[in-house]
Amino acid sequence: MKQPFANEAEQKIHRVSLSSKRVSLLGKFPVIEAATGVVEEKEMGRLGGTLELDNWEDNTMRKVLLATFLGSVAALAAGGVSANEELNKMSQNAKDWVMPAGDYANTRYSKLNQINASNVGKLQVAWTFSTGVLRGHEGGPLIIGNMMYVHTPFPNKVYALDLSQENKIVWKYEPKQDPNVIPVMCCDTVNRGLSYGDGKVFLHQADDKLVALDAKTGNLAWSVNNGDPAKGQTGTSAPFVIKDKVLVGTSGGEFGVQCSMTAYDIKSGKQVWKAYSEGPDDQILVDPEKTTALGKPVGKDSSTKTWEGDQWKIGGGCTWGWVAYDPSLDLVYYGSGNPSTWNPKQRPGDNKWSMTIFARNPDTGLAKWVYQMTPHDEWDYDGVNEMILSDQQVGGAARKLLTHFDRNGLGYTLDRASGELLVAEKYDPKVNWTSGVDMDKNSATYGRPKVLDTASTDKAGEDHNVKGICPAALGTKDEQPAAYSPDTQLFYVPTNHVCMDYEPFKVSYTAGQPYVGATLSMYPPQGDTNMGNFIAWDGKTGKIVWSNKEQFSVWSGALATAGGVVFYGTLEGYLKAVDAKTGKELYKFKTPSGIIGNVTTYEHGGKQYVAVLSGVGGWAGIGLAAGLTDPTAGLGAVGGYAALSNYTALGGALTVFALP
């Protein structure tokens, strides 16, 4: 990889010096001047690059942010009545879309069938709505009765639209946030959506503040600081409502944050429990004898003994992905992200419990079981992607399943009651960092992936550029959620078809500063030109049923319907509809900007609608979103997706479709 340094020694010196400067992870960002409202472009240092941010050591954010809200773990009093038990019943109404994924199981499946495989080709644009923000628009709207709730990326506006009054804006919430949070966010200023419960709409702001808004008026009911951006913590995830609690994770793995999942009381915002991804048993909320990993007790100090010294205190394992819940088992499921730093040489050990699937009791936070997918991660393969819950027959027996498409390129199927590993297979044949997972229960390495030396950045060592690793750091799939149809018993997965060169280097930790320690470049696999696929996957067998090539990564959340149609969006901006059984393309329409939002459907006035946010951005589209041009900026994504600017431009709009 070409470096902008005169020699290797100069390069190393510069890299180390960057650890003591406050710089952006991605490159050049628009920084909003709070006093004037004028947007200015300020040059900010690319990690491992040559630029530094002028005047970044501003302490404004430290003055206006409250202290991190911490508290002791507390269980609910016995016999406590759920303040929000009607939410699960509400999700059964196919006319609405009351949760980020439509239901607790994260299926992104709708029983609506007015739009079907025979007529979807006749779809037309019914109406549009401009969000007024030009950055990456992830997530999708909520629809509850006559009301639609639409969110935006930073500054995290929320609009309440009345569908019965020509989509009139009933109220708008626009938080006042310190713009200095922008360069702390990785990657792009995205937000993945809202949640609803107890008559409130919940928003996780970029400054890692969780707010509860009155759903009728937009008035602030309560707010709580979930973390401190001055230390690298930010908010991008959709909150998740379970019974009388609101769960929210945090971002900051690229800043050495000790990440956690936190539950707050839905009425007051009071912290109920906090579970860290790594640390002592009482911090990660595990019982050494009762919490299991692949059927065996995790034992005492299961996390700390896999870290060198106190490295777990800056260990990452962030929780910015999606959450699922099984009411019958009373278990909540989510994943943790990469360990900090990206340089594996600096953190020997398995680094538990980063890169892990957690099954926890929602009332106490206690983990029932855990499974670490990528021990001692060497490639930034965060494990935060969605957990999809389904009930299927496996080996002639009915099983409660959890299916997870990890960034590491492996599709996992587990028994969600016990954590038993049933399937672990590549969902892109180009995955080459591993030869596969050891599925022999009698083996000492059962459940672990076999790492190939040719792709090991740890074995190659610091300042060595390991080339041709597949997938790239953004994974075979990132946060863009898959869908599951009980009709076909198939999963519909938006994927990245991208490889990378990865060069780790030594980096020092300073609170609130980037703590990455790697330089990347990205490109399609050798011999291929497409950077994405949209696939149908059989989770029982671990096989691809069909696959459609896409020029760029498919960074949109999928939607499956009872009409036999699956919807998804493309980075160029197309909404596409395909046949659920065959993958045949049935419809496409070019929206105003690239789509990284999740497709949603609802019914109003007897008519079915399909809605999607467009607004190019996210990690894959960061070059366009933030105006970056250095090929290695955006943690390697700018060069890989440079051609995207030939097909789309910045935007921020909701496009809604219906039949004539």
XYZ file of C-alpha atoms in Angstrom:
660
model
C 0.000 0.000 0.000
C 1.352 3.390 -0.947
C 2.043 5.549 2.086
C 2.398 9.350 2.253
C 5.623 9.106 4.218
C 9.237 9.497 3.172
C 10.278 6.312 4.917
C 9.042 3.587 7.217
C 10.542 5.178 10.320
C 8.741 8.448 9.645
C 5.504 6.551 9.142
C 5.753 4.807 12.525
C 6.594 8.033 14.328
C 3.603 9.796 12.754
C 1.242 6.976 13.611
C 2.197 7.045 17.251
C 1.897 10.837 17.382
C -1.676 10.637 16.103
C -2.701 8.736 19.213
C -2.246 11.907 21.240
C -4.288 14.092 18.870
C -8.055 14.250 18.659
C -8.769 13.192 15.106
C -11.615 11.804 13.097
C -11.705 8.111 12.346
C -12.787 8.736 8.808
C -11.253 11.923 7.483
C -12.855 15.218 6.533
C -16.155 15.982 8.224
C -18.567 18.904 8.195
C -18.315 20.474 11.634
C -21.276 22.644 12.558
C -20.382 25.776 14.436
C -22.882 25.839 17.284
C -22.699 29.593 17.802
C -23.503 30.590 14.238
C -25.187 27.583 12.658
C -22.787 27.898 9.737
C -21.411 24.664 8.351
C -17.714 24.706 7.661
C -15.450 22.049 6.211
C -12.514 21.444 8.511
C -9.642 19.166 7.653
C -9.478 16.329 10.108
C -6.763 13.744 10.332
C -7.293 10.359 8.738
C -6.082 7.667 11.053
C -2.640 6.739 9.779
C -2.702 9.729 7.423
C -1.169 13.155 7.390
C -3.878 15.626 8.433
C -4.763 16.875 11.885
C -7.819 18.763 13.136
C -7.305 22.415 13.962
C -8.810 23.671 17.188
C -10.337 20.303 18.126
C -9.257 20.512 21.737
C -12.414 22.407 22.502
C -13.887 21.511 25.855
C -17.423 22.630 25.092
C -18.774 19.102 24.973
C -17.303 18.269 28.359
C -19.114 21.259 29.875
C -22.529 20.465 28.437
C -22.582 16.694 28.778
C -23.700 15.192 32.043
C -21.577 12.594 33.795
C -21.964 9.006 32.624
C -25.024 7.493 34.179
C -23.883 4.500 36.201
C -25.563 2.405 38.826
C -25.675 -0.932 40.476
C -27.421 -3.943 38.955
C -30.950 -4.359 40.318
C -33.594 -7.026 39.673
C -37.269 -6.153 39.449
C -39.349 -6.742 42.526
C -41.138 -10.084 42.449
C -44.574 -9.867 40.913
C -43.915 -6.562 39.193
C -46.522 -5.780 36.562
C -45.247 -5.029 33.064
C -45.962 -1.474 32.033
C -45.847 -2.414 28.381
C -47.170 -5.952 27.934
C -49.474 -4.780 25.125
C -46.543 -4.160 22.777
C -46.192 -7.802 21.758
C -49.906 -7.872 20.949
C -49.545 -4.684 18.894
C -46.820 -6.311 16.803
C -49.306 -8.987 15.708
C -51.266 -6.348 13.786
C -49.757 -6.542 10.297
C -51.208 -3.144 9.385
C -48.694 -1.435 11.688
C -44.921 -1.583 12.121
C -44.382 -1.006 15.830
C -40.791 -2.207 16.336
C -37.523 -1.625 14.474
C -37.692 -5.109 12.889
C -41.481 -5.427 12.911
C -41.541 -8.035 15.674
C -39.544 -9.264 18.655
C -38.101 -12.115 16.581
C -36.357 -9.713 14.154
C -37.913 -11.493 11.150
C -38.720 -8.342 9.147
C -41.661 -10.357 7.763
C -45.126 -8.947 7.091
C -48.365 -10.897 6.705
C -49.664 -8.264 4.292
C -50.215 -9.689 0.804
C -52.104 -7.061 -1.188
C -48.821 -6.450 -2.985
C -47.693 -9.798 -4.345
C -45.502 -11.427 -6.961
C -48.161 -11.053 -9.662
C -48.755 -7.313 -9.271
C -45.660 -5.814 -7.643
C -44.443 -4.723 -11.062
C -47.222 -2.119 -11.063
C -45.987 -0.276 -7.962
C -45.988 3.509 -8.124
C -44.723 6.249 -5.857
C -47.600 7.247 -3.587
C -45.907 10.066 -1.661
C -42.530 11.317 -0.489
C -41.166 13.206 2.498
C -37.895 15.125 2.780
C -36.091 14.740 6.096
C -34.020 17.893 5.661
C -30.764 16.070 6.425
C -28.123 15.023 3.897
C -26.266 12.085 5.456
C -26.628 8.323 5.659
C -30.225 7.290 6.474
C -30.278 3.858 8.118
C -33.262 2.206 9.801
C -36.874 2.860 8.904
C -40.059 4.515 10.192
C -42.492 3.226 12.798
C -46.200 3.094 11.902
C -48.709 3.002 14.766
C -52.336 3.533 13.794
C -52.615 6.771 11.829
C -49.171 7.971 12.925
C -45.809 7.474 11.265
C -42.602 8.342 13.131
C -39.574 9.181 10.974
C -36.028 9.704 12.251
C -32.881 11.163 10.690
C -29.129 10.898 11.118
C -27.390 13.625 13.141
C -28.834 15.928 14.410
C -31.391 13.134 15.010
C -34.634 14.867 14.149
C -37.884 12.992 14.743
C -41.053 13.739 12.763
C -44.560 12.570 13.657
C -46.706 12.402 10.506
C -50.475 11.940 10.491
C -51.270 9.528 7.653
C -54.965 10.409 7.827
C -54.276 14.121 7.177
C -52.140 13.959 4.046
C -49.050 13.118 6.096
C -49.183 16.378 8.029
C -46.320 17.013 10.454
C -47.980 16.826 13.874
C -44.777 17.492 15.790
C -41.033 17.611 15.277
C -38.266 16.962 17.792
C -34.827 18.404 17.055
C -32.312 17.907 19.868
C -29.525 20.375 20.477
C -26.336 18.330 20.396
C -22.713 19.385 20.444
C -21.506 18.992 16.831
C -18.144 17.848 18.132
C -19.759 14.441 18.512
C -19.665 14.013 14.720
C -15.990 13.060 14.319
C -16.280 10.638 17.240
C -18.830 8.598 15.297
C -17.785 5.566 13.323
C -18.876 5.240 10.583
C -21.026 8.143 9.403
C -23.574 10.037 11.490
C -26.252 7.371 11.106
C -29.106 6.416 13.405
C -30.888 3.056 13.117
C -34.310 4.078 14.243
C -36.888 4.559 16.951
C -38.775 2.327 19.344
C -42.225 2.662 20.880
C -43.788 1.675 24.195
C -45.901 3.010 27.064
C -47.142 5.877 24.888
C -43.599 7.060 24.230
C -41.205 7.160 21.297
C -37.603 6.370 22.217
C -34.571 7.814 20.445
C -30.882 7.009 20.968
C -29.105 10.247 20.091
C -25.638 10.589 18.615
C -24.363 11.986 21.925
C -25.323 8.642 23.541
C -28.329 10.131 25.268
C -31.525 8.059 25.447
C -34.658 10.217 25.258
C -38.323 9.378 25.750
C -40.812 11.522 23.817
C -44.553 11.666 24.319
C -45.903 9.950 21.190
C -48.847 12.366 20.920
C -47.092 15.669 21.524
C -43.354 15.100 21.082
C -42.726 16.573 24.508
C -39.706 15.232 26.361
C -40.827 12.773 29.048
C -37.320 11.948 30.302
C -33.742 11.635 29.139
C -30.615 9.932 30.429
C -26.959 10.001 29.458
C -26.017 6.474 28.460
C -22.358 7.375 27.873
C -19.869 10.189 27.380
C -18.787 11.225 23.850
C -15.712 12.885 25.364
C -14.526 9.343 26.089
C -15.503 8.054 22.634
C -19.030 6.801 23.364
C -21.764 7.613 20.865
C -25.250 6.412 19.984
C -26.352 4.977 16.635
C -28.544 2.011 17.577
C -32.307 1.692 17.798
C -33.526 1.309 21.392
C -35.453 -1.867 22.195
C -38.519 -2.047 24.446
C -39.121 -5.207 26.490
C -41.847 -5.314 29.140
C -41.236 -2.222 31.292
C -37.676 -1.590 30.171
C -35.859 0.131 27.345
C -32.584 -1.508 26.305
C -29.846 0.447 24.579
C -26.250 -0.335 23.642
C -23.357 1.959 22.822
C -20.737 2.615 20.152
C -17.057 3.356 20.709
C -15.003 0.271 19.907
C -12.600 2.411 17.884
C -11.975 4.564 20.976
C -11.235 1.845 23.509
C -14.603 2.073 25.277
C -15.557 -0.756 27.637
C -18.943 -1.279 26.031
C -22.190 -2.438 27.561
C -25.908 -3.076 27.182
C -28.076 -1.106 29.609
C -31.721 -1.450 30.651
C -33.703 1.598 31.785
C -37.123 1.801 33.421
C -39.644 2.756 30.755
C -41.526 5.228 32.972
C -38.702 7.048 34.731
C -35.498 6.407 32.801
C -33.855 5.004 35.923
C -31.114 2.470 35.225
C -32.177 -1.088 36.062
C -29.056 -2.999 34.999
C -25.891 -2.613 32.955
C -23.983 -5.556 31.459
C -20.489 -4.961 30.091
C -19.092 -7.081 27.275
C -15.805 -7.701 29.050
C -14.615 -7.422 32.640
C -15.115 -9.117 36.019
C -18.068 -11.457 36.459
C -20.112 -8.894 38.391
C -19.688 -6.346 35.587
C -20.512 -8.661 32.698
C -23.416 -10.208 34.673
C -22.530 -13.880 34.355
C -22.871 -16.682 36.882
C -19.655 -18.742 36.651
C -21.574 -21.956 37.297
C -24.912 -21.293 35.592
C -23.946 -19.230 32.545
C -22.836 -21.595 29.793
C -20.783 -21.472 26.606
C -21.527 -24.356 24.225
C -23.154 -26.272 27.066
C -20.393 -25.878 29.665
C -20.211 -23.392 32.576
C -18.059 -20.390 31.685
C -16.237 -20.595 35.015
C -14.811 -17.851 37.192
C -13.228 -14.799 35.547
C -14.192 -16.061 32.089
C -13.516 -12.664 30.548
C -10.629 -11.115 32.476
C -8.383 -14.164 32.193
C -8.468 -13.829 28.385
C -7.014 -10.312 28.460
C -3.534 -9.145 29.342
C -3.635 -7.244 32.618
C -6.365 -4.612 32.709
C -6.739 -4.311 28.936
C -10.385 -5.295 29.279
C -11.026 -1.817 30.673
C -10.432 -0.429 27.159
C -11.579 -3.605 25.417
C -14.386 -2.452 23.119
C -16.998 -5.139 22.470
C -19.603 -2.529 21.596
C -23.315 -3.171 21.306
C -24.619 -0.934 18.523
C -26.509 -3.626 16.622
C -29.994 -5.109 16.831
C -31.771 -6.830 19.726
C -34.248 -9.731 19.711
C -36.523 -11.170 22.400
C -38.306 -14.488 22.953
C -41.271 -13.955 25.336
C -41.742 -17.711 25.845
C -38.151 -18.186 27.045
C -37.945 -14.664 28.501
C -34.518 -14.187 26.941
C -33.082 -11.195 25.104
C -30.407 -11.698 22.427
C -27.757 -9.373 21.024
C -24.131 -9.383 19.878
C -20.941 -7.577 20.886
C -18.403 -5.988 18.567
C -14.679 -5.893 17.961
C -12.095 -5.846 20.736
C -9.944 -2.722 20.928
C -7.457 -2.115 19.324
C -7.624 -3.399 15.722
C -3.964 -4.396 16.170
C -4.217 -7.977 17.501
C -0.574 -8.036 18.617
C -1.389 -5.536 21.354
C -4.121 -7.671 22.980
C -3.118 -11.357 23.260
C -5.801 -13.851 24.284
C -9.350 -14.643 23.200
C -10.563 -11.208 24.384
C -13.859 -12.475 25.792
C -16.615 -11.545 25.539
C -16.115 -9.434 22.462
C -17.523 -10.910 19.215
C -20.129 -12.773 21.242
C -23.812 -13.678 21.122
C -25.440 -13.056 24.522
C -28.709 -14.570 25.785
C -29.777 -12.620 28.887
C -32.683 -12.360 31.284
C -34.296 -8.980 30.501
C -35.279 -8.326 34.114
C -31.845 -8.836 35.709
C -29.409 -8.824 32.775
C -27.943 -12.161 33.896
C -26.537 -14.139 30.966
C -27.949 -17.627 30.467
C -25.531 -18.518 27.676
C -22.841 -16.972 25.499
C -21.068 -17.959 22.293
C -17.952 -16.222 20.990
C -17.783 -16.406 17.197
C -14.387 -14.853 16.484
C -11.976 -15.323 19.401
C -9.043 -12.881 19.316
C -10.463 -10.991 16.353
C -7.781 -9.912 13.851
C -9.973 -8.219 11.221
C -12.675 -6.054 12.900
C -15.445 -8.613 12.345
C -17.956 -7.123 14.796
C -20.565 -9.593 16.033
C -23.396 -7.065 16.392
C -25.579 -8.137 13.473
C -29.180 -9.126 14.126
C -30.320 -12.369 15.756
C -33.351 -13.757 13.888
C -35.595 -16.114 15.844
C -37.571 -18.868 14.130
C -39.208 -22.184 14.994
C -38.284 -24.916 12.513
C -37.818 -28.650 12.206
C -34.196 -29.759 12.452
C -33.414 -33.468 12.203
C -37.101 -34.268 12.534
C -37.444 -32.378 15.809
C -38.992 -28.972 16.474
C -36.317 -26.499 17.516
C -36.326 -22.917 18.709
C -33.642 -21.429 16.492
C -31.497 -18.318 16.423
C -29.866 -17.444 13.090
C -27.092 -14.876 12.824
C -25.171 -13.680 9.773
C -21.878 -12.491 11.186
C -19.480 -9.955 9.752
C -16.895 -12.761 9.662
C -18.753 -14.339 6.718
C -20.253 -17.275 8.610
C -23.967 -17.920 8.972
C -24.754 -19.439 12.364
C -27.793 -21.362 13.548
C -28.069 -22.098 17.267
C -30.683 -23.477 19.617
C -31.766 -20.248 21.270
C -32.847 -21.960 24.484
C -29.549 -23.705 25.195
C -26.981 -22.005 22.964
C -26.158 -25.286 21.196
C -24.354 -24.638 17.911
C -26.133 -26.373 15.019
C -24.800 -24.746 11.835
C -21.782 -22.556 11.003
C -21.191 -22.162 7.270
C -19.848 -19.531 4.877
C -22.597 -17.475 3.251
C -20.153 -16.114 0.681
C -17.883 -18.714 -0.969
C -15.063 -16.146 -1.183
C -14.564 -16.084 2.612
C -10.919 -17.118 3.050
C -9.738 -16.167 6.551
C -10.978 -19.502 7.908
C -11.378 -23.051 6.673
C -14.471 -23.387 8.840
C -15.695 -23.946 12.390
C -14.846 -27.090 14.354
C -18.225 -28.807 14.833
C -16.883 -31.850 16.715
C -18.335 -31.637 20.235
C -15.565 -33.863 21.551
C -12.828 -31.613 20.194
C -10.863 -29.207 22.381
C -11.506 -26.518 19.764
C -15.239 -27.196 19.359
C -17.046 -24.091 18.131
C -13.855 -22.237 17.164
C -13.037 -21.172 13.609
C -9.801 -22.462 12.127
C -7.768 -19.380 11.152
C -5.656 -19.724 8.017
C -2.098 -18.431 8.349
C -2.305 -16.603 5.026
C -5.024 -14.320 6.428
C -3.710 -13.910 9.979
C -2.741 -10.314 10.710
C -1.487 -11.450 14.110
C 0.983 -13.960 12.694
C 2.168 -11.495 10.061
C 2.791 -8.923 12.774
C 2.803 -5.164 13.030
C 3.630 -3.019 10.004
C 3.068 -5.971 7.667
C 0.374 -5.579 5.030
C -1.646 -8.797 4.751
C -3.330 -8.809 1.348
C -6.401 -10.465 -0.097
C -8.341 -11.136 3.120
C -12.007 -11.930 2.505
C -14.271 -10.494 3.752
C -13.131 -6.928 4.367
C -13.549 -5.352 7.787
C -17.099 -4.262 6.950
C -17.898 -7.951 6.743
C -19.843 -10.207 4.422
C -22.743 -8.385 6.034
C -22.753 -5.397 8.347
C -25.702 -4.012 10.340
C -28.091 -4.090 7.354
C -30.640 -6.642 8.632
C -31.773 -9.769 6.836
C -35.384 -10.988 6.700
C -36.982 -14.389 7.299
C -40.127 -15.772 5.698
C -41.994 -18.584 7.500
C -43.657 -19.304 4.154
C -40.425 -20.339 2.423
C -38.383 -20.951 5.611
C -35.600 -18.993 3.946
C -33.543 -16.020 5.093
C -33.021 -13.124 2.684
C -29.625 -11.580 3.247
C -28.124 -8.311 1.947
C -24.384 -8.895 1.659
C -21.017 -7.295 0.935
C -18.744 -9.085 -1.534
C -15.542 -7.297 -0.596
C -11.954 -8.186 0.346
C -9.166 -6.131 1.894
C -5.524 -5.494 2.638
C -4.936 -5.038 6.369
C -1.829 -3.586 8.009
C -1.806 -3.353 11.819
C 0.450 -0.925 13.646
C 1.159 -0.030 17.262
C -1.134 2.559 18.778
C -1.316 4.131 22.233
C -4.501 4.622 24.223
C -5.679 8.073 25.251
C -9.247 8.500 26.470
C -11.426 10.072 23.793
C -8.894 9.564 21.001
C -9.059 7.021 18.148
C -7.648 3.663 19.200
C -7.604 1.692 15.956
C -4.077 0.743 14.924
C -4.631 -0.517 11.369
C -4.657 0.779 7.799
C -7.002 -0.826 5.270
C -7.904 -0.855 1.593
C -10.939 -2.594 0.079
C -11.875 -4.079 -3.306
C -13.966 -6.886 -4.889
C -12.682 -10.477 -4.679
C -10.163 -11.474 -7.322
C -11.885 -12.243 -10.607
C -15.134 -10.498 -9.627
C -16.432 -7.005 -10.315
C -19.560 -7.014 -8.127
C -19.207 -5.814 -4.540
C -22.510 -7.191 -3.299
C -24.983 -10.047 -3.483
C -28.551 -10.471 -2.310
C -29.020 -14.099 -1.303
C -31.600 -16.563 -0.052
C -30.210 -18.817 2.681
C -31.397 -22.075 4.225
C -30.470 -21.771 7.890
C -31.103 -25.454 8.621
C -28.514 -26.662 6.115
C -26.258 -23.637 5.801
C -26.674 -23.421 2.023
C -27.246 -20.577 -0.446
C -30.512 -21.239 -2.335
C -30.153 -18.400 -4.838
C -27.972 -15.323 -5.224
C -28.364 -12.058 -7.156
C -25.270 -10.000 -7.948
C -25.213 -6.270 -7.206
C -22.602 -3.782 -8.381
C -22.138 -2.393 -4.863
C -22.722 -3.775 -1.396
C -26.364 -4.255 -0.481
C -26.524 -1.995 2.579
C -30.294 -1.941 2.962
C -32.418 -3.955 5.354
C -34.589 -6.562 3.621
C -38.355 -7.096 3.911
C -40.184 -10.381 3.261
C -43.966 -10.494 2.831
C -46.801 -12.985 2.632
C -47.251 -11.844 -0.955
C -44.234 -13.936 -1.955
C -42.138 -10.808 -2.524
C -38.873 -9.705 -0.931
C -37.799 -6.042 -1.031
C -34.389 -4.441 -0.606
C -32.544 -1.286 -1.624
C -29.219 -0.673 -3.348
C -26.437 1.846 -2.811
C -27.195 3.351 -6.234
C -30.687 4.123 -4.935
C -32.924 1.402 -6.382
C -35.781 -0.142 -4.447
C -36.011 -3.698 -5.786
C -38.618 -6.424 -5.443
C -37.752 -10.062 -6.143
C -39.619 -13.346 -6.103
C -39.110 -14.996 -2.709
C -38.759 -18.480 -4.184
C -36.558 -17.805 -7.206
C -34.929 -14.407 -6.722
C -36.278 -13.190 -10.067
C -36.353 -9.401 -10.202
C -39.960 -8.195 -10.448
C -39.643 -4.434 -9.944
C -37.160 -1.634 -9.410
C -37.386 2.118 -8.970
C -34.624 4.697 -8.603
C -35.125 6.791 -5.455
C -33.490 10.220 -4.948
C -30.338 8.883 -3.240
C -28.551 5.680 -2.315
C -30.495 3.372 -0.006
C -29.002 2.187 3.278
C -32.360 2.246 5.058
C -34.560 -0.729 5.906
C -37.655 -1.441 3.808
C -40.925 -1.270 5.756
C -44.545 -2.046 4.896
C -47.880 -1.072 6.424
C -51.575 -0.777 5.605
C -53.616 2.407 5.805
C -57.108 3.063 4.513
C -57.334 -0.471 3.165
C -54.204 -0.101 1.011
C -50.765 -1.645 1.510
C -47.741 0.634 1.289
C -43.995 -0.005 1.082
C -41.678 2.663 2.519
C -37.928 3.181 2.472
C -35.519 5.935 3.478
C -32.911 6.992 0.947
C -29.797 8.965 1.773
C -26.445 7.504 0.814
C -23.884 7.060 3.559
C -22.948 4.507 6.182
C -19.533 2.903 6.132
C -19.783 1.891 2.470
C -21.026 5.319 1.386
C -18.910 7.433 3.721
C -16.893 8.897 0.849
C -19.976 10.556 -0.582
C -21.561 11.363 2.763
C -18.508 13.075 4.242
C -16.811 14.327 1.091
C -13.746 12.094 1.464
C -11.383 11.334 -1.428
C -8.303 9.639 0.063
C -8.639 5.945 -0.940
C -7.617 4.744 2.528
C -9.902 7.171 4.375
C -13.121 5.911 5.868
C -11.093 2.982 7.230
C -10.516 1.814 3.655
C -14.033 2.236 2.275
C -13.501 5.449 0.284
C -11.300 3.821 -2.348
C -13.370 0.649 -2.521
C -16.600 2.505 -3.249
C -15.196 5.424 -5.243
C -17.338 4.604 -8.282
C -20.526 5.088 -6.268
C -20.397 8.827 -7.000
C -21.143 8.014 -10.651
C -24.594 6.723 -9.709
C -25.992 8.736 -6.816
C -25.587 11.829 -4.655
C -26.425 13.028 -1.174
C -30.055 12.961 -0.137
C -32.515 12.490 2.669
C -36.013 11.372 1.755
C -38.701 8.838 2.547
C -40.294 7.307 -0.552
C -43.587 5.457 -0.155
C -44.978 3.079 -2.808
C -48.404 1.556 -3.469
C -50.380 -0.110 -6.225
C -52.423 2.180 -8.507
